[in-house]
Coordinates of C-alpha atoms and ligand atoms in Angstrom, one line a residue:
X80 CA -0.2 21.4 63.4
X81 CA 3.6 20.5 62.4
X82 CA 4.7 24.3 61.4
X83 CA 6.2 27.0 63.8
X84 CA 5.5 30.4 64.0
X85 CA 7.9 32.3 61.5
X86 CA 8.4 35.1 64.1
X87 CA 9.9 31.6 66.2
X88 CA 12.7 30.8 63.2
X89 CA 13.2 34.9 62.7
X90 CA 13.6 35.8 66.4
X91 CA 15.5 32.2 68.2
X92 CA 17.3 31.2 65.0
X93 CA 20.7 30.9 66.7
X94 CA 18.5 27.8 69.3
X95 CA 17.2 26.7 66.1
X96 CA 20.3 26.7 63.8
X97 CA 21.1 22.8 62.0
X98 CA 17.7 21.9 63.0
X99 CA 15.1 20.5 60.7
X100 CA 11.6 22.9 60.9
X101 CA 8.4 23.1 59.2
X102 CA 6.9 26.3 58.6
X103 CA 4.3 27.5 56.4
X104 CA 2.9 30.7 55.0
X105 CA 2.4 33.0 51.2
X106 CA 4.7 33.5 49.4
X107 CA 5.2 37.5 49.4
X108 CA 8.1 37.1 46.5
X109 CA 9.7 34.5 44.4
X110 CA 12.3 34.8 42.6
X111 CA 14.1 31.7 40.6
X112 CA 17.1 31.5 38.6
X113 CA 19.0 28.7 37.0
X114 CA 20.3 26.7 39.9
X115 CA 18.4 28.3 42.9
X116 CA 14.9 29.9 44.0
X117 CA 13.8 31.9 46.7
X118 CA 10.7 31.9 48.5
X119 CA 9.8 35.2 51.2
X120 CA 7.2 33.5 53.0
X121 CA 4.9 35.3 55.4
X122 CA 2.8 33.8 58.1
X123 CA 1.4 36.8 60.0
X124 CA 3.3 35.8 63.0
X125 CA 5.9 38.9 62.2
X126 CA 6.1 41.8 59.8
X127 CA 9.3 39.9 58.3
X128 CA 9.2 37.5 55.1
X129 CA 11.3 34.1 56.0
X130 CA 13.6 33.1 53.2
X131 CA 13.3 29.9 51.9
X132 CA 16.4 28.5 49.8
X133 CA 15.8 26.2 47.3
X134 CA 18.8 24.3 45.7
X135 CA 17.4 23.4 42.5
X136 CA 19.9 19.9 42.4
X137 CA 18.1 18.6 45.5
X138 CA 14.7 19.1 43.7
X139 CA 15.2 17.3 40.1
X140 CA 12.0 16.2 38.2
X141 CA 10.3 18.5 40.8
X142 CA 8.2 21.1 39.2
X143 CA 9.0 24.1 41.6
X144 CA 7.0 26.8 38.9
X145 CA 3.7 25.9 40.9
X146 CA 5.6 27.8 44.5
X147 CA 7.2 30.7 42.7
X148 CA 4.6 32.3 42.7
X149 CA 3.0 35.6 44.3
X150 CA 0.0 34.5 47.0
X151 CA 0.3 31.0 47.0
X152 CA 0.5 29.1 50.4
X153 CA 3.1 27.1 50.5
X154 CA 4.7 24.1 53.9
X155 CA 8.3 23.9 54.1
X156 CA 10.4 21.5 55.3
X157 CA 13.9 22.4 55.9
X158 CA 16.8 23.3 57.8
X159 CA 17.5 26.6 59.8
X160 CA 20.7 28.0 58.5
X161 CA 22.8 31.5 59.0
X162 CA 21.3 34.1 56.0
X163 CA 24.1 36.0 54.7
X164 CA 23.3 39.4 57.1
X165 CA 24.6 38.9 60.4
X166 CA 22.3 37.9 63.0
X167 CA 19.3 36.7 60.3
X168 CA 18.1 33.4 59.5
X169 CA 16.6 31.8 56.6
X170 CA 15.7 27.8 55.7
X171 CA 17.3 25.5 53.5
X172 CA 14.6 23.5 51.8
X173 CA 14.0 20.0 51.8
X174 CA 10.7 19.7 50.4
X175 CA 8.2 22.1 49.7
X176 CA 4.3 21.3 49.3
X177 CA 1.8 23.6 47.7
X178 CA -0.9 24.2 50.0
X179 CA -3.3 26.6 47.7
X180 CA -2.4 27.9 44.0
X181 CA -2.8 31.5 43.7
X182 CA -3.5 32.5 39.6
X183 CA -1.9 35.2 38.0
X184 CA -5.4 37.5 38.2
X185 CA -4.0 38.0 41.8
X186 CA -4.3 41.7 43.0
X187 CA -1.7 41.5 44.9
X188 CA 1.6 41.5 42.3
X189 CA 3.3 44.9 43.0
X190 CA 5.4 45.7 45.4
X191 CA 4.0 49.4 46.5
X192 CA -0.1 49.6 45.9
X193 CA -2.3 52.9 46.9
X194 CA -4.7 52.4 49.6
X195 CA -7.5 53.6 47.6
X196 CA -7.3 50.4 45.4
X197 CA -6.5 48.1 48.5
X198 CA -9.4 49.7 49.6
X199 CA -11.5 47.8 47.1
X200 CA -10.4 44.3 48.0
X201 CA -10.6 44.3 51.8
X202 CA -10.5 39.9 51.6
X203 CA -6.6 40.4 50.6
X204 CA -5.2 43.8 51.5
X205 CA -4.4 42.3 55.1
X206 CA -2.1 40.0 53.1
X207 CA 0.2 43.8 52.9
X208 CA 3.2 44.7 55.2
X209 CA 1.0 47.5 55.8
X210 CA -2.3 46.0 57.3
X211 CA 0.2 43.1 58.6
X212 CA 2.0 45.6 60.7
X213 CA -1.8 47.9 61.3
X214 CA -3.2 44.8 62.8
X215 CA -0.5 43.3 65.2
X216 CA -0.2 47.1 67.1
X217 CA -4.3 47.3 67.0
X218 CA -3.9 43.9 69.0
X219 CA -0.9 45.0 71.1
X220 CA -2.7 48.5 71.7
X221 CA -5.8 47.0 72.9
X222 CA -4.1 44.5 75.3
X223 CA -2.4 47.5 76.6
X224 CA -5.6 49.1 77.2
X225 CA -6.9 46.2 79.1
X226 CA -3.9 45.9 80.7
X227 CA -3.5 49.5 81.6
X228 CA -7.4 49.2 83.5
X229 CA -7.0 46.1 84.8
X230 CA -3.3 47.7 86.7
X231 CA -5.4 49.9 88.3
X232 CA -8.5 48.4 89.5
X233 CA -11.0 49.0 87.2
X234 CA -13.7 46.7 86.6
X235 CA -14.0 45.4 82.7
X236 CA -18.0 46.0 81.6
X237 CA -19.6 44.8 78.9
X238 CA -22.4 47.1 77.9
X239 CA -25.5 46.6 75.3
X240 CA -25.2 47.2 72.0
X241 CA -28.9 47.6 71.5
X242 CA -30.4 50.7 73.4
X243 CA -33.1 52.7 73.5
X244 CA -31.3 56.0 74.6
X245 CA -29.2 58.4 72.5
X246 CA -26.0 59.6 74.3
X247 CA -25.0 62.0 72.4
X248 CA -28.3 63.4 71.7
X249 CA -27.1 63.8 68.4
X250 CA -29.5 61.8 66.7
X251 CA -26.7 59.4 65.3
X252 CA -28.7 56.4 65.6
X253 CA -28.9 53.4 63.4
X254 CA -32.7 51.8 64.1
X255 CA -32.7 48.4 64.6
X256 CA -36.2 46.7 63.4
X257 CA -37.4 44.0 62.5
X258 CA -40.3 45.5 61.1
X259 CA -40.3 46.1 57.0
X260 CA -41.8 48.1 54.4
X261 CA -45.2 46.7 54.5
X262 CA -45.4 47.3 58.2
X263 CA -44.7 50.5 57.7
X264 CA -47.5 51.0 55.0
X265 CA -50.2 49.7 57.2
X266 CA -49.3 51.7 60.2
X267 CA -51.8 54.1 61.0
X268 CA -49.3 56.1 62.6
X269 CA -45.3 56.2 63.9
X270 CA -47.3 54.9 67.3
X271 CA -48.7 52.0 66.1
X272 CA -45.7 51.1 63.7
X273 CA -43.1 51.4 66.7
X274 CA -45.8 49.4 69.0
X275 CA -45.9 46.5 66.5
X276 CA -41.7 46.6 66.4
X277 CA -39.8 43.5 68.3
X278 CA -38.8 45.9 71.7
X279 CA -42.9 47.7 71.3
X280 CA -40.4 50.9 71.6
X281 CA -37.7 52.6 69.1
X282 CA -34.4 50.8 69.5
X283 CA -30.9 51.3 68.1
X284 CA -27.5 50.6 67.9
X285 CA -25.1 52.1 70.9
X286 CA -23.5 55.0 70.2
X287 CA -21.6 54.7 73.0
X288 CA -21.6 52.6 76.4
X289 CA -21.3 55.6 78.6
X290 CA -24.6 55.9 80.4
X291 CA -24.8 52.0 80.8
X292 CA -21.2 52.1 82.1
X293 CA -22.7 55.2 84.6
X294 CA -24.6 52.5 85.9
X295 CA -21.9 50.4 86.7
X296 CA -19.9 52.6 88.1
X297 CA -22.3 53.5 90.6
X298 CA -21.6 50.4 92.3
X299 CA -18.6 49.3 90.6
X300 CA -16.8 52.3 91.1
X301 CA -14.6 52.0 88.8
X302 CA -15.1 50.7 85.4
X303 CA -14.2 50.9 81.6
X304 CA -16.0 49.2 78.6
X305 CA -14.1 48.3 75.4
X306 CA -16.3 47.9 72.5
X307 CA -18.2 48.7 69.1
X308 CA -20.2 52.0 68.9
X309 CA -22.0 53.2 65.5
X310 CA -23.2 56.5 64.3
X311 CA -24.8 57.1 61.6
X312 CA -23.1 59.8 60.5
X313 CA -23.2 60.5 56.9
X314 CA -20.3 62.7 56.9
X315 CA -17.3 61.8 54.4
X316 CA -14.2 62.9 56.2
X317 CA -10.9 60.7 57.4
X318 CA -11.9 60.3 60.7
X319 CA -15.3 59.2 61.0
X320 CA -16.5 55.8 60.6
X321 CA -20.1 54.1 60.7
X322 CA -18.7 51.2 63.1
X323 CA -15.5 52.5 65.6
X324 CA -14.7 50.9 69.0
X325 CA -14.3 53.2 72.0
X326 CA -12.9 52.4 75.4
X327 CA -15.2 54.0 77.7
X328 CA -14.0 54.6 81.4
X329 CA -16.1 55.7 84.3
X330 CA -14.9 56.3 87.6
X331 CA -16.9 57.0 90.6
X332 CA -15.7 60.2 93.1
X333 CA -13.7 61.6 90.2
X334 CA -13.6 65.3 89.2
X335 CA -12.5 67.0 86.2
X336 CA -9.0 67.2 86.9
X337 CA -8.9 63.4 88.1
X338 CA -10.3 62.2 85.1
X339 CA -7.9 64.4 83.3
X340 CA -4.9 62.8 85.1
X341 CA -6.4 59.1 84.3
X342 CA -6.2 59.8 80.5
X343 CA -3.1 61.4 80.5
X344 CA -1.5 58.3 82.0
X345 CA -3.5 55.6 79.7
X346 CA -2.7 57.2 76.9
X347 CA 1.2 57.1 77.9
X348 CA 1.0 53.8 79.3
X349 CA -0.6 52.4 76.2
X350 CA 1.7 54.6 73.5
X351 CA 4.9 53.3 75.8
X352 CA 3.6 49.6 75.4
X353 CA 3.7 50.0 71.4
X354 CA 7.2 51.7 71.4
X355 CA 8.3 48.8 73.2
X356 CA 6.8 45.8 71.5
X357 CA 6.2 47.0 67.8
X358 CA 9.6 48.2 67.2
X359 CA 9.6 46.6 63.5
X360 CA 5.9 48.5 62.9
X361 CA 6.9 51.3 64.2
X362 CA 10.0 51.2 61.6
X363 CA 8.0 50.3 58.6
X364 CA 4.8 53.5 59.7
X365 CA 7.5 55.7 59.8
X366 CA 9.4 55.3 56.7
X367 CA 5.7 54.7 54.6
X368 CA 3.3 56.7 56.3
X369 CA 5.2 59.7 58.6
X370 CA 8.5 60.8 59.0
X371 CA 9.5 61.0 62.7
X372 CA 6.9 58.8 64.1
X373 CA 8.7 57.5 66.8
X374 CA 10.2 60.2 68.3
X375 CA 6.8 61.7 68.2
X376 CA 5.6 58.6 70.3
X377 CA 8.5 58.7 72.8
X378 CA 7.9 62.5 73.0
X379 CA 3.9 62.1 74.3
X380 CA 5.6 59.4 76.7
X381 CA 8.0 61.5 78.2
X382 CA 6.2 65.0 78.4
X383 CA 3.0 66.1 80.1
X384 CA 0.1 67.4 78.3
X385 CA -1.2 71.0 77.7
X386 CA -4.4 71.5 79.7
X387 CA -5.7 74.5 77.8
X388 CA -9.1 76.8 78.5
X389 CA -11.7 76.5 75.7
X390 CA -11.8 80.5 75.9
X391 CA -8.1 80.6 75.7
X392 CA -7.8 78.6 72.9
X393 CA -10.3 81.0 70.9
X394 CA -8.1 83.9 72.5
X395 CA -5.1 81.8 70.5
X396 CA -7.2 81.3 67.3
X397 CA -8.3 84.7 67.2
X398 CA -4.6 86.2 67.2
X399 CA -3.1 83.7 65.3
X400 CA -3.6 86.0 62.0
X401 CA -4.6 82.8 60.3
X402 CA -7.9 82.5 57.3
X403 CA -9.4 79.8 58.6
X404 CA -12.6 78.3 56.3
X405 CA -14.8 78.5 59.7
X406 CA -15.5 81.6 61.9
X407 CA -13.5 81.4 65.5
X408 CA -16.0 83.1 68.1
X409 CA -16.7 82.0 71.9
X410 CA -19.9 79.6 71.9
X411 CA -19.3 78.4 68.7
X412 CA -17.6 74.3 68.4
X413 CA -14.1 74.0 67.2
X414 CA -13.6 72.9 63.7
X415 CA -11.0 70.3 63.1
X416 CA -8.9 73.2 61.2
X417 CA -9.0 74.7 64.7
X418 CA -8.0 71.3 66.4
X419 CA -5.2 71.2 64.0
X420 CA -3.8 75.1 64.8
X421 CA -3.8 74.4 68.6
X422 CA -2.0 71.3 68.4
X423 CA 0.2 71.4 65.4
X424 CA 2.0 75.2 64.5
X425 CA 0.9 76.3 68.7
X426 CA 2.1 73.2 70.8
X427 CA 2.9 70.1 68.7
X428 CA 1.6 68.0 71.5
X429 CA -1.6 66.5 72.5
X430 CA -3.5 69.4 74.1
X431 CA -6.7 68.8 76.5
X432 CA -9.1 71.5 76.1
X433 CA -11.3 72.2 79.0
X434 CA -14.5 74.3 79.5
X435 CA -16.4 74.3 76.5
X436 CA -19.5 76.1 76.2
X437 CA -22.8 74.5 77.3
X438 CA -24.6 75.0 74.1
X439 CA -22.2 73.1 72.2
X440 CA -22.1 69.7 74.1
X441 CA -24.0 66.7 75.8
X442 CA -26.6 66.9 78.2
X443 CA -24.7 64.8 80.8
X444 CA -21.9 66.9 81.1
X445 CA -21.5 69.1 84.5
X446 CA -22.4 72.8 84.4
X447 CA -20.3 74.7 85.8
X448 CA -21.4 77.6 88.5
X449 CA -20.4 80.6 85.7
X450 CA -23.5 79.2 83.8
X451 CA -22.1 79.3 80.4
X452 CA -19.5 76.0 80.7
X453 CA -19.3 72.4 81.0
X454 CA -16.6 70.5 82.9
X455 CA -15.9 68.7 79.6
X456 CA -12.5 68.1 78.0
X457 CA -11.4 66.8 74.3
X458 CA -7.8 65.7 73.9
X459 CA -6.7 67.2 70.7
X460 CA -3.5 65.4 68.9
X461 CA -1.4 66.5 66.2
X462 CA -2.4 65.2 62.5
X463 CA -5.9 63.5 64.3
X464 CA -7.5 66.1 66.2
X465 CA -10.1 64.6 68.8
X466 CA -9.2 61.3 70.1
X467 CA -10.9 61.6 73.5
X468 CA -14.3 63.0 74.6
X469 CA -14.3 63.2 78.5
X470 CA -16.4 65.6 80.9
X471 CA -17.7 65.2 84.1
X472 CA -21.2 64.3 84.8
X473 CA -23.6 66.2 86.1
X474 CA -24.8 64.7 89.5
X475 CA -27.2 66.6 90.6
X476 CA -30.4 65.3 90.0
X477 CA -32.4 69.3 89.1
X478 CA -29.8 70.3 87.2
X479 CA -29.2 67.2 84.7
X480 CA -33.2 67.2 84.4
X481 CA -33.0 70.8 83.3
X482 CA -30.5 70.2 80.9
X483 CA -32.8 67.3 79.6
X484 CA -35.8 69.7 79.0
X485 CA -34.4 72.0 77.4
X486 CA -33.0 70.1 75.2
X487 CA -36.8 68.5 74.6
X488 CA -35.5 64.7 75.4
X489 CA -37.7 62.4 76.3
X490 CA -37.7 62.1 79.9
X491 CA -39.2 58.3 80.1
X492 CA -36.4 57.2 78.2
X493 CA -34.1 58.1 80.4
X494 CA -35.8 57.3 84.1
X495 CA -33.1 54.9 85.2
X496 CA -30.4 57.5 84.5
X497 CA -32.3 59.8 86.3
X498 CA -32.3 57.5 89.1
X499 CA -28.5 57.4 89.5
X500 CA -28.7 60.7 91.2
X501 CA -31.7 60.3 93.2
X502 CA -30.2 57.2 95.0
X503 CA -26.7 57.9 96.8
X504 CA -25.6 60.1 93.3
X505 CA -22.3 61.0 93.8
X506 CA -19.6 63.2 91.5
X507 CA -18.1 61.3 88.5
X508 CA -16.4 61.6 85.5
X509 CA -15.4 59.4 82.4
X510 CA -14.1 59.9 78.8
X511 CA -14.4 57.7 75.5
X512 CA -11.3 57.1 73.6
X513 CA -11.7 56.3 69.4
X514 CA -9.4 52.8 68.8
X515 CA -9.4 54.0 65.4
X516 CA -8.3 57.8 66.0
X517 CA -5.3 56.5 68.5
X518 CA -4.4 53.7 65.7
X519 CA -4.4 56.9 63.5
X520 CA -2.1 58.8 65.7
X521 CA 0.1 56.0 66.3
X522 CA 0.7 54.5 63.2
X523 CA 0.4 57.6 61.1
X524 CA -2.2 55.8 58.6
X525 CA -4.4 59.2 57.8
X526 CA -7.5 57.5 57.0
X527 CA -9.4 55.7 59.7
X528 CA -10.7 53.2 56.4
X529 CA -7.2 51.9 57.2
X530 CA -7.0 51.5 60.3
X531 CA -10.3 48.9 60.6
X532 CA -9.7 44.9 59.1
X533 CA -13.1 46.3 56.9
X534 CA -14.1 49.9 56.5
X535 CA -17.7 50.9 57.5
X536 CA -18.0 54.3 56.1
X537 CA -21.8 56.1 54.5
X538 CA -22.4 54.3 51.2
X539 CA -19.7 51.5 51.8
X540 CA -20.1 48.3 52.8
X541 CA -17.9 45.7 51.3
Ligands
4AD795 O1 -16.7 62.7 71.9 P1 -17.6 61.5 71.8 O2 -18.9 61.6 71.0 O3 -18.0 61.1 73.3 C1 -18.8 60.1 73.8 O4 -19.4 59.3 73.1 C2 -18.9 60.0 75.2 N1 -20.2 59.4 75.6 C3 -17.7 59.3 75.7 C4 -17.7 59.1 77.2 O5 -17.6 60.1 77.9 N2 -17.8 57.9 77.7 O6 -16.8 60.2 71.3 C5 -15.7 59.8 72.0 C6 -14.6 59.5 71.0 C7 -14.2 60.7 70.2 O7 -13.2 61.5 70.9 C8 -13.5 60.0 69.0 O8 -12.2 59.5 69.4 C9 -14.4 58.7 68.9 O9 -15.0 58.5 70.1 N3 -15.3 58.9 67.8 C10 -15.3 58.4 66.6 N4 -14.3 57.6 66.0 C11 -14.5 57.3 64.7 N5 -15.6 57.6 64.0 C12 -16.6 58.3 64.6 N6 -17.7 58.6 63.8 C13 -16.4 58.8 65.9 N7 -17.2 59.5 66.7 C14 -16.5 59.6 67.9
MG796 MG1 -16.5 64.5 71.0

């Protein structure tokens, strides 16, 4: 490969100045006149465009319409010269080969497009500022994550996709099978048609690593897990997807309020490595997709958290005179209009809520000794709502085996889980943060069909 990065020529220009570079990229924009053209060639390496200057006398008998062109990929040989704003760089061309054409049916000619339509071509829109700039913090945000666990001690572990278990005893799952429609016509029963299935038993895709990552942190202490979940949730909203990663810690000897403090500092540690190495992105999300981004960012760095009672909060909803479309009432969940209330117009901060009632979450969660409670926490953000589910477990091995029957789950399923607190069980806690709802929050892209290099959303699949 003879070309440099174009972030290289953008960012050490002044090292680089009188020497001769190739780089290649698209061209972004062309514009030609009578003497001159210009080329704003992108590479992905930055969120900038590299100007290339062609002097039309140095090119005679060269047919330079085949480069002036939106979307074709262009190498350039050339010389690194001053641009005309201080302190930027741009190349003087020597030669310039055409790598690929690009004809004119190109989607990409406008300057501004909606993201519904680049919705519809998911092959190119990552050839945008906007999915240029999405894609570099989603890289630089999951480094940090890594990074942030890896400071600390934790133990990186990969968990199976293919389970037989439902976490979230929502019934979420997508099946895996390899079995087909005739199968299932000959079948005398479900029985005999899950028996004759390639695991003899019902199978499906993760919805989240956490009771694998239990089992690692039993003797890991410990760990996280950074990776794909899927739920087959059919509902059409913003911040739901079929296909979302989720960084799962789990930390042996941790209560509530230990967990509590471990999220609060990721999710500053993480936010603080974006401010400081997507300045550019930053820019460009705040003046397309939400005023006062930044300040928002450096605001969660530098302030702690709300840690707010679930029964408070309704106390909160209750007086806050507001018509909300669903009814506020202790025992019932809290809609994302709530979400909104409490975060937005009461604290405009990311608020943990802690408590919730039994009824309304998972069966792993600790009960609490008032009967009625979990030891669970969301943290609620402004403009997202949820971005972490996080509780403590329950460890002890009556009461999680209660909690199982009476929410009728199948017991065999769920024997080595079990087991965790028969042998040596100990307290522990653990949350799972959305990738996409953070890159939400972050960038300020309210649609998570934005925030993934291909939406996976109920009826679309492109
Ligand atoms: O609150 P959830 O369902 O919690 C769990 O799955 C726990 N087992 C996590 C744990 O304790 N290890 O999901 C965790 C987070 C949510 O807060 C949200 O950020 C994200 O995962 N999430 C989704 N993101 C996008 N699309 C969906 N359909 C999501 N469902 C959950
Ligand atoms: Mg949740």
């Amino acid at each position: 490969m003879k070309n440099i990065d174009i972030s290289e020529v953008l960012s050490n220009g002044k090292a680089l100045e009188g020497k001769s570079v190739t780089v290649a990229g698209w061209v972004r924009n062309a514009r030609d006149s009578k003497t001159m053209a210009f080329l704003n060639i992108n590479d992905g390496t930055t969120l900038k465009h590299l100007q290339i200057v062609i002097d039309k006398a140095k090119f005679e008998g060269v047919d330079l319409s085949s480069v002036t062109k939106n979307g074709v990929s262009v190498q350039v040989d050339g010389v690194v010269v001053k641009a005309m704003k201080e302190g930027e760089f741009e190349i003087n061309a020597q030669s310039v080969e055409l790598l690929g054409d690009c004809p004119a049916d190109y989607p990409l000619q406008k300057k501004y497009h909606s993201m519904e339509f680049l919705r519809t071509i998911p092959q190119l829109r990552v050839r945008t500022n906007t999915f240029n700039a999405m894609l570099r913090v989603r890289s630089k945000l999951s480094f940090a994550i890594h990074r942030f666990f890896q400071e600390n001690g934790f133990c990186y572990i990969h968990t199976p996709i293919i389970t037989g278990s439902d976490c979230e005893g929502a019934g979420e799952i997508f099946r895996i099978t390899t079995n087909g429609y005739a199968d299932a016509k000959t079948a005398k029963d479900e029985a005999e048609y899950i028996a004759n299935d390639f695991f003899r038993r019902k199978a499906g895709l993760t919805v989240s690593g956490q009771l694998e990552g239990e089992v690692a942190a039993m003797a890991m202490g410990k760990i996280y897990t950074f990776g794909p979940t899927f739920r087959a949730e059919n509902s059409n909203t913003p911040r739901h997807a079929a296909e979302f990663w989720q960084v799962e810690p789990e930390v042996a000897f941790a209560k509530l309020p230990d967990i509590i403090e471990i999220a609060q500092s990721m999710i500053k540690y993480i936010i603080k490595a974006v401010l400081d190495e997507c300045p550019e992105e930053l820019a460009f999300f705040e003046k397309a997709f939400e005023s006062g981004l930044t300040a928002k960012l450096q605001n969660v760095v530098d302030s702690d958290f709300v840690v707010l009672d679930y029964g408070e909060a309704i106390k909160i909803l209750e007086k806050s005179g507001e018509k909300f479309q669903y009814p506020v009432e202790w025992g019932l969940d809290l809609q994302s209009e709530h979400e909104r209330y409490i975060t937005e117009k009461v604290f405009n901060k990311p608020v943990f809520v802690t408590n919730y009632p039994k009824k309304i979450k998972s069966f792993y969660m600790k009960q609490n000794d008032d009967g009625l409670t979990v030891a669970a926490t969301d943290l609620l953000v402004p403009g997202v709502g949820e971005i972490i589910g996080c509780s403590e477990r329950e460890a002890d091995y009556d009461k999680l085996k209660a909690a199982m029957v009476e929410r009728g789950m199948n017991l065999d399923d769920y024997t080595g889980y079990l087991d965790l607190r028969k042998y040596g069980s100990v307290p522990h806690s653990g949350y799972g943060l959305g990738l996409e709802r953070i890159m939400m929050y972050v960038t300020g892209i309210s649609n998570i069909r934005d925030v993934q290099l291909f939406a996976r959303t109920a009826g679309d699949l492109m």
